[in-house]
PDB file of C-alpha atoms in Angstrom:
ATOM      1  CA  MET A  25       0.000   0.000   0.000  1.00 94.00           C
ATOM      2  CA  ALA A  26       1.018   3.595  -0.517  1.00 98.00           C
ATOM      3  CA  ALA A  27       0.028   7.043   0.715  1.00 98.00           C
ATOM      4  CA  PHE A  28       0.281   9.881  -1.812  1.00 98.00           C
ATOM      5  CA  PHE A  29       0.539  13.375  -0.339  1.00 98.00           C
ATOM      6  CA  ASP A  30       0.064  16.642  -2.162  1.00 97.00           C
ATOM      7  CA  VAL A  31       2.258  19.386  -0.654  1.00 97.00           C
ATOM      8  CA  ASP A  32       0.890  22.875  -1.319  1.00 94.00           C
ATOM      9  CA  ASN A  33      -1.953  23.684   1.087  1.00 95.00           C
ATOM     10  CA  THR A  34      -2.080  20.014   2.133  1.00 97.00           C
ATOM     11  CA  LEU A  35       1.079  19.193   4.067  1.00 97.00           C
ATOM     12  CA  LEU A  36       1.916  22.904   4.053  1.00 95.00           C
ATOM     13  CA  PRO A  37      -1.185  25.025   4.771  1.00 94.00           C
ATOM     14  CA  GLY A  38      -1.547  28.368   2.996  1.00 91.00           C
ATOM     15  CA  SER A  39       0.447  29.803   0.117  1.00 88.00           C
ATOM     16  CA  ALA A  40       2.184  27.513  -2.353  1.00 89.00           C
ATOM     17  CA  ILE A  41       5.812  26.732  -1.582  1.00 90.00           C
ATOM     18  CA  GLU A  42       6.925  28.187  -4.916  1.00 88.00           C
ATOM     19  CA  VAL A  43       5.153  31.500  -4.244  1.00 86.00           C
ATOM     20  CA  ARG A  44       6.996  31.706  -0.929  1.00 89.00           C
ATOM     21  CA  PHE A  45      10.267  30.836  -2.663  1.00 89.00           C
ATOM     22  CA  PHE A  46       9.769  33.591  -5.255  1.00 82.00           C
ATOM     23  CA  ARG A  47       9.375  36.095  -2.393  1.00 85.00           C
ATOM     24  CA  TYR A  48      12.491  34.648  -0.791  1.00 88.00           C
ATOM     25  CA  LEU A  49      14.487  35.102  -4.017  1.00 86.00           C
ATOM     26  CA  TRP A  50      13.101  38.637  -4.339  1.00 84.00           C
ATOM     27  CA  HIS A  51      14.305  39.545  -0.861  1.00 81.00           C
ATOM     28  CA  LYS A  52      17.691  37.989  -1.634  1.00 80.00           C
ATOM     29  CA  GLY A  53      17.949  40.049  -4.834  1.00 82.00           C
ATOM     30  CA  HIS A  54      17.955  37.071  -7.222  1.00 68.00           C
ATOM     31  CA  VAL A  55      14.702  38.057  -8.955  1.00 66.00           C
ATOM     32  CA  GLY A  56      13.028  41.413  -9.354  1.00 47.00           C
ATOM     33  CA  SER A  57      10.463  43.413 -11.288  1.00 50.00           C
ATOM     34  CA  ARG A  58      11.792  42.161 -14.649  1.00 55.00           C
ATOM     35  CA  GLU A  59      10.974  38.538 -13.845  1.00 49.00           C
ATOM     36  CA  ALA A  60       7.621  39.450 -12.302  1.00 49.00           C
ATOM     37  CA  THR A  61       6.645  41.539 -15.333  1.00 45.00           C
ATOM     38  CA  ARG A  62       7.633  38.802 -17.794  1.00 47.00           C
ATOM     39  CA  SER A  63       5.581  36.234 -15.868  1.00 43.00           C
ATOM     40  CA  LEU A  64       2.542  38.517 -15.754  1.00 44.00           C
ATOM     41  CA  TRP A  65       2.808  39.292 -19.488  1.00 36.00           C
ATOM     42  CA  TYR A  66       3.066  35.579 -20.305  1.00 38.00           C
ATOM     43  CA  LEU A  67       0.010  34.883 -18.150  1.00 37.00           C
ATOM     44  CA  LEU A  68      -2.046  37.560 -19.899  1.00 40.00           C
ATOM     45  CA  GLN A  69      -1.117  36.131 -23.292  1.00 46.00           C
ATOM     46  CA  HIS A  70      -2.080  32.570 -22.355  1.00 40.00           C
ATOM     47  CA  LEU A  71      -4.856  33.145 -19.859  1.00 44.00           C
ATOM     48  CA  PRO A  72      -7.772  30.710 -19.645  1.00 43.00           C
ATOM     49  CA  ALA A  73     -10.568  32.210 -17.581  1.00 41.00           C
ATOM     50  CA  LEU A  74      -9.675  32.434 -13.877  1.00 40.00           C
ATOM     51  CA  SER A  75      -6.654  30.150 -14.234  1.00 40.00           C
ATOM     52  CA  LEU A  76      -2.995  30.441 -13.281  1.00 44.00           C
ATOM     53  CA  HIS A  77      -2.170  27.175 -15.026  1.00 43.00           C
ATOM     54  CA  PRO A  78       0.097  28.775 -17.687  1.00 43.00           C
ATOM     55  CA  LEU A  79       2.477  29.882 -14.932  1.00 49.00           C
ATOM     56  CA  ARG A  80       2.602  26.368 -13.519  1.00 62.00           C
ATOM     57  CA  GLU A  81       4.207  25.079 -16.693  1.00 67.00           C
ATOM     58  CA  ARG A  82       6.398  28.103 -17.479  1.00 78.00           C
ATOM     59  CA  LYS A  83       8.920  29.290 -14.903  1.00 85.00           C
ATOM     60  CA  LEU A  84      10.091  32.502 -16.525  1.00 81.00           C
ATOM     61  CA  TYR A  85      11.600  33.801 -13.299  1.00 83.00           C
ATOM     62  CA  LEU A  86      14.128  30.952 -13.521  1.00 90.00           C
ATOM     63  CA  GLU A  87      14.908  31.259 -17.223  1.00 89.00           C
ATOM     64  CA  GLY A  88      18.626  31.734 -17.837  1.00 92.00           C
ATOM     65  CA  LYS A  89      19.600  31.287 -14.204  1.00 92.00           C
ATOM     66  CA  ARG A  90      22.131  28.691 -13.080  1.00 95.00           C
ATOM     67  CA  PRO A  91      20.905  25.810 -10.883  1.00 95.00           C
ATOM     68  CA  ALA A  92      24.164  26.064  -8.922  1.00 93.00           C
ATOM     69  CA  GLU A  93      23.095  29.554  -7.796  1.00 92.00           C
ATOM     70  CA  ILE A  94      19.436  28.811  -7.076  1.00 92.00           C
ATOM     71  CA  GLU A  95      19.313  25.335  -5.591  1.00 93.00           C
ATOM     72  CA  PRO A  96      21.497  25.940  -2.519  1.00 92.00           C
ATOM     73  CA  LEU A  97      19.154  28.833  -1.704  1.00 93.00           C
ATOM     74  CA  ALA A  98      16.201  26.462  -2.087  1.00 93.00           C
ATOM     75  CA  ALA A  99      17.579  24.046   0.498  1.00 92.00           C
ATOM     76  CA  GLU A 100      18.221  26.909   2.926  1.00 93.00           C
ATOM     77  CA  PHE A 101      14.731  28.293   2.309  1.00 95.00           C
ATOM     78  CA  VAL A 102      12.972  24.954   2.834  1.00 97.00           C
ATOM     79  CA  HIS A 103      14.741  24.184   6.108  1.00 96.00           C
ATOM     80  CA  SER A 104      14.266  27.674   7.539  1.00 95.00           C
ATOM     81  CA  GLN A 105      10.836  28.682   6.261  1.00 93.00           C
ATOM     82  CA  VAL A 106       8.916  25.582   5.151  1.00 96.00           C
ATOM     83  CA  CYS A 107       9.715  22.780   7.576  1.00 96.00           C
ATOM     84  CA  PRO A 108       8.675  24.797  10.673  1.00 95.00           C
ATOM     85  CA  ARG A 109       5.293  25.546   9.034  1.00 95.00           C
ATOM     86  CA  LEU A 110       4.205  21.978   8.324  1.00 96.00           C
ATOM     87  CA  SER A 111       0.942  21.235  10.089  1.00 95.00           C
ATOM     88  CA  ASP A 112       0.887  18.916  13.086  1.00 96.00           C
ATOM     89  CA  ALA A 113      -1.949  16.961  11.445  1.00 97.00           C
ATOM     90  CA  SER A 114       0.118  16.327   8.318  1.00 97.00           C
ATOM     91  CA  LEU A 115       3.096  15.117  10.345  1.00 97.00           C
ATOM     92  CA  ALA A 116       0.818  12.816  12.321  1.00 98.00           C
ATOM     93  CA  ALA A 117      -0.676  11.384   9.112  1.00 98.00           C
ATOM     94  CA  LEU A 118       2.777  10.698   7.681  1.00 98.00           C
ATOM     95  CA  GLU A 119       3.790   8.951  10.890  1.00 98.00           C
ATOM     96  CA  ARG A 120       0.659   6.773  10.913  1.00 98.00           C
ATOM     97  CA  HIS A 121       1.356   5.574   7.387  1.00 98.00           C
ATOM     98  CA  ARG A 122       5.040   5.034   8.154  1.00 97.00           C
ATOM     99  CA  ASP A 123       4.134   2.940  11.211  1.00 97.00           C
ATOM    100  CA  SER A 124       1.762   0.900   9.024  1.00 97.00           C
ATOM    101  CA  GLY A 125       4.556   0.130   6.583  1.00 97.00           C
ATOM    102  CA  HIS A 126       3.037   2.078   3.701  1.00 97.00           C
ATOM    103  CA  HIS A 127       5.118   3.587   0.913  1.00 97.00           C
ATOM    104  CA  LEU A 128       5.180   7.372   1.423  1.00 98.00           C
ATOM    105  CA  VAL A 129       5.098   9.474  -1.733  1.00 98.00           C
ATOM    106  CA  LEU A 130       5.034  13.253  -2.127  1.00 98.00           C
ATOM    107  CA  ILE A 131       3.389  14.170  -5.417  1.00 97.00           C
ATOM    108  CA  THR A 132       3.251  17.841  -6.276  1.00 95.00           C
ATOM    109  CA  GLY A 133       3.496  20.472  -8.963  1.00 93.00           C
ATOM    110  CA  SER A 134       6.166  22.227  -6.920  1.00 93.00           C
ATOM    111  CA  LEU A 135       9.720  22.176  -8.265  1.00 95.00           C
ATOM    112  CA  ASP A 136      11.917  19.169  -7.582  1.00 96.00           C
ATOM    113  CA  PHE A 137      14.716  21.164  -5.950  1.00 96.00           C
ATOM    114  CA  LEU A 138      12.215  22.590  -3.452  1.00 96.00           C
ATOM    115  CA  ILE A 139      10.658  19.220  -2.675  1.00 97.00           C
ATOM    116  CA  ALA A 140      13.867  17.179  -2.353  1.00 97.00           C
ATOM    117  CA  PRO A 141      15.020  18.856   0.900  1.00 97.00           C
ATOM    118  CA  LEU A 142      11.462  18.662   2.243  1.00 97.00           C
ATOM    119  CA  ALA A 143      11.300  14.934   1.474  1.00 98.00           C
ATOM    120  CA  GLY A 144      14.633  14.494   3.228  1.00 97.00           C
ATOM    121  CA  HIS A 145      13.368  16.318   6.299  1.00 97.00           C
ATOM    122  CA  LEU A 146      10.223  14.175   6.359  1.00 97.00           C
ATOM    123  CA  LYS A 147      12.150  10.960   5.687  1.00 96.00           C
ATOM    124  CA  VAL A 148      10.021  10.283   2.613  1.00 97.00           C
ATOM    125  CA  ASP A 149      11.803   8.098   0.087  1.00 87.00           C
ATOM    126  CA  LEU A 150      10.020   9.206  -3.087  1.00 96.00           C
ATOM    127  CA  ALA A 151       9.044  12.664  -4.319  1.00 97.00           C
ATOM    128  CA  LEU A 152       7.322  13.099  -7.688  1.00 97.00           C
ATOM    129  CA  ALA A 153       7.658  16.800  -8.443  1.00 97.00           C
ATOM    130  CA  ALA A 154       7.940  19.214 -11.357  1.00 95.00           C
ATOM    131  CA  VAL A 155      11.312  18.949 -13.098  1.00 96.00           C
ATOM    132  CA  PRO A 156      12.582  22.255 -14.526  1.00 95.00           C
ATOM    133  CA  GLU A 157      14.330  21.812 -17.853  1.00 96.00           C
ATOM    134  CA  ARG A 158      18.062  22.390 -17.599  1.00 95.00           C
ATOM    135  CA  ARG A 159      20.195  23.034 -20.679  1.00 95.00           C
ATOM    136  CA  ASP A 160      23.826  24.142 -20.963  1.00 96.00           C
ATOM    137  CA  GLY A 161      24.024  24.698 -17.231  1.00 95.00           C
ATOM    138  CA  ARG A 162      20.970  26.971 -17.044  1.00 96.00           C
ATOM    139  CA  TYR A 163      17.211  26.727 -16.586  1.00 94.00           C
ATOM    140  CA  THR A 164      15.209  27.159 -19.784  1.00 94.00           C
ATOM    141  CA  GLY A 165      12.014  28.206 -17.985  1.00 91.00           C
ATOM    142  CA  SER A 166      10.163  25.102 -19.212  1.00 92.00           C
ATOM    143  CA  ILE A 167       9.029  22.021 -17.300  1.00 93.00           C
ATOM    144  CA  VAL A 168       9.908  18.489 -18.362  1.00 94.00           C
ATOM    145  CA  PRO A 169       6.628  16.608 -18.966  1.00 92.00           C
ATOM    146  CA  PRO A 170       4.569  15.199 -17.466  1.00 92.00           C
ATOM    147  CA  TYR A 171       3.753  18.110 -15.185  1.00 92.00           C
ATOM    148  CA  PRO A 172       2.457  16.680 -11.859  1.00 94.00           C
ATOM    149  CA  TYR A 173      -0.953  18.320 -11.913  1.00 93.00           C
ATOM    150  CA  GLY A 174      -4.320  16.865 -12.899  1.00 93.00           C
ATOM    151  CA  GLU A 175      -3.854  14.190 -15.547  1.00 94.00           C
ATOM    152  CA  GLY A 176      -0.063  14.401 -15.189  1.00 95.00           C
ATOM    153  CA  LYS A 177      -0.348  13.504 -11.513  1.00 96.00           C
ATOM    154  CA  ARG A 178      -2.594  10.582 -12.334  1.00 96.00           C
ATOM    155  CA  ARG A 179      -0.124   9.257 -14.923  1.00 96.00           C
ATOM    156  CA  LEU A 180       2.759   9.422 -12.453  1.00 97.00           C
ATOM    157  CA  VAL A 181       0.769   7.573  -9.783  1.00 97.00           C
ATOM    158  CA  GLU A 182      -0.292   4.894 -12.256  1.00 97.00           C
ATOM    159  CA  THR A 183       3.283   4.436 -13.450  1.00 97.00           C
ATOM    160  CA  PHE A 184       4.533   4.153  -9.864  1.00 97.00           C
ATOM    161  CA  ALA A 185       1.848   1.583  -9.028  1.00 97.00           C
ATOM    162  CA  LYS A 186       2.650  -0.479 -12.124  1.00 97.00           C
ATOM    163  CA  GLU A 187       6.389  -0.456 -11.425  1.00 96.00           C
ATOM    164  CA  THR A 188       6.063  -1.338  -7.743  1.00 96.00           C
ATOM    165  CA  GLY A 189       3.013  -3.598  -7.789  1.00 97.00           C
ATOM    166  CA  ILE A 190       1.192  -1.310  -5.360  1.00 96.00           C
ATOM    167  CA  ALA A 191      -2.559  -1.915  -5.172  1.00 97.00           C
ATOM    168  CA  LEU A 192      -4.150   1.506  -5.649  1.00 98.00           C
ATOM    169  CA  GLN A 193      -7.525   0.290  -4.390  1.00 97.00           C
ATOM    170  CA  ASP A 194      -5.875  -0.262  -0.994  1.00 98.00           C
ATOM    171  CA  SER A 195      -3.888   2.996  -1.055  1.00 98.00           C
ATOM    172  CA  TYR A 196      -4.439   6.520   0.262  1.00 98.00           C
ATOM    173  CA  ALA A 197      -4.249   9.967  -1.303  1.00 98.00           C
ATOM    174  CA  TYR A 198      -4.448  13.472   0.146  1.00 98.00           C
ATOM    175  CA  GLY A 199      -5.126  16.644  -1.828  1.00 97.00           C
ATOM    176  CA  ASP A 200      -6.718  20.065  -1.645  1.00 97.00           C
ATOM    177  CA  SER A 201      -7.688  21.226  -5.142  1.00 94.00           C
ATOM    178  CA  PRO A 202      -9.251  20.164  -8.462  1.00 95.00           C
ATOM    179  CA  GLY A 203      -5.738  19.327  -9.670  1.00 94.00           C
ATOM    180  CA  ASP A 204      -5.816  16.369  -7.253  1.00 97.00           C
ATOM    181  CA  VAL A 205      -9.174  14.917  -8.347  1.00 97.00           C
ATOM    182  CA  ASP A 206      -7.741  12.421 -10.835  1.00 97.00           C
ATOM    183  CA  THR A 207      -5.347  11.070  -8.200  1.00 97.00           C
ATOM    184  CA  LEU A 208      -7.991  10.887  -5.477  1.00 98.00           C
ATOM    185  CA  ARG A 209     -10.239   8.885  -7.808  1.00 98.00           C
ATOM    186  CA  LEU A 210      -7.495   6.298  -8.318  1.00 97.00           C
ATOM    187  CA  VAL A 211      -7.216   5.185  -4.696  1.00 98.00           C
ATOM    188  CA  GLY A 212      -9.475   3.368  -2.295  1.00 98.00           C
ATOM    189  CA  HIS A 213      -8.960   5.888   0.522  1.00 98.00           C
ATOM    190  CA  PRO A 214      -9.112   9.504  -0.699  1.00 98.00           C
ATOM    191  CA  LEU A 215      -9.095  12.443   1.714  1.00 98.00           C
ATOM    192  CA  VAL A 216      -9.587  16.099   0.842  1.00 98.00           C
ATOM    193  CA  VAL A 217      -7.525  18.440   3.017  1.00 98.00           C
ATOM    194  CA  ASN A 218      -8.022  22.221   3.304  1.00 97.00           C
ATOM    195  CA  PRO A 219     -10.275  22.334   0.209  1.00 97.00           C
ATOM    196  CA  ILE A 220      -9.931  25.252  -2.225  1.00 95.00           C
ATOM    197  CA  ARG A 221     -11.369  26.254  -5.615  1.00 91.00           C
ATOM    198  CA  GLY A 222     -14.628  24.343  -5.196  1.00 94.00           C
ATOM    199  CA  MET A 223     -12.993  21.191  -3.859  1.00 97.00           C
ATOM    200  CA  ASP A 224     -15.413  20.943  -0.943  1.00 96.00           C
ATOM    201  CA  ARG A 225     -18.281  20.740  -3.452  1.00 97.00           C
ATOM    202  CA  ILE A 226     -16.424  18.097  -5.476  1.00 97.00           C
ATOM    203  CA  ALA A 227     -15.766  16.111  -2.296  1.00 98.00           C
ATOM    204  CA  ARG A 228     -19.481  16.095  -1.427  1.00 97.00           C
ATOM    205  CA  ARG A 229     -20.338  14.918  -4.927  1.00 97.00           C
ATOM    206  CA  GLU A 230     -17.737  12.147  -4.832  1.00 97.00           C
ATOM    207  CA  GLY A 231     -18.503  11.112  -1.254  1.00 97.00           C
ATOM    208  CA  TRP A 232     -14.991  11.916  -0.027  1.00 98.00           C
ATOM    209  CA  ARG A 233     -14.103  12.856   3.542  1.00 97.00           C
ATOM    210  CA  VAL A 234     -12.835  16.397   4.175  1.00 98.00           C
ATOM    211  CA  GLU A 235     -10.486  17.550   6.919  1.00 97.00           C
ATOM    212  CA  THR A 236      -8.882  20.840   7.884  1.00 97.00           C
ATOM    213  CA  TRP A 237      -5.160  20.699   8.689  1.00 95.00           C
ATOM    214  CA  LYS A 238      -3.828  23.941  10.118  1.00 87.00           C
TER     215      LYS A 238
END
């Protein structure tokens, strides 16, 4: 059996980890108004109604930057500003599954270099996260598919289950938003945590339990 945990607003209540990291880079002087303006312009050019999805798959604030400059800052940021803000309920859930011998998996649209130090802190062996494309020693601003959101998340979970022989009907999944619906439908024990963007309504329709982790 396995337990699949979303990160943003599930294990970590509130703002997405990448939003917090952008602010952190801003304060450190590694990004500024140029990167923010480019991201906003890209969003306006590719904007579906009421959606920030274009910015999930394009990381223009990273474009041209060297991983060797950014990723050490990410580890520092996660240990100082993310780990202390994990909810007690999420830590308790992880421990319950660990004690039961379940495979623990973080699955999130957050960037891999932000999730790796978090997974290490939580003693989680596997993290399925967004992989920023790296070319010639720099970020391109693109994400290597599949992006772990919606259908992409479902595909990654299915691949993991096939490769490991995990029975999804006996497994658990935790998520907060419509981007987690496909994953929650795959498992026998879905739980909606801190629902946003109509997820409480979806949970009622699907017959899923809802909890608030703060």
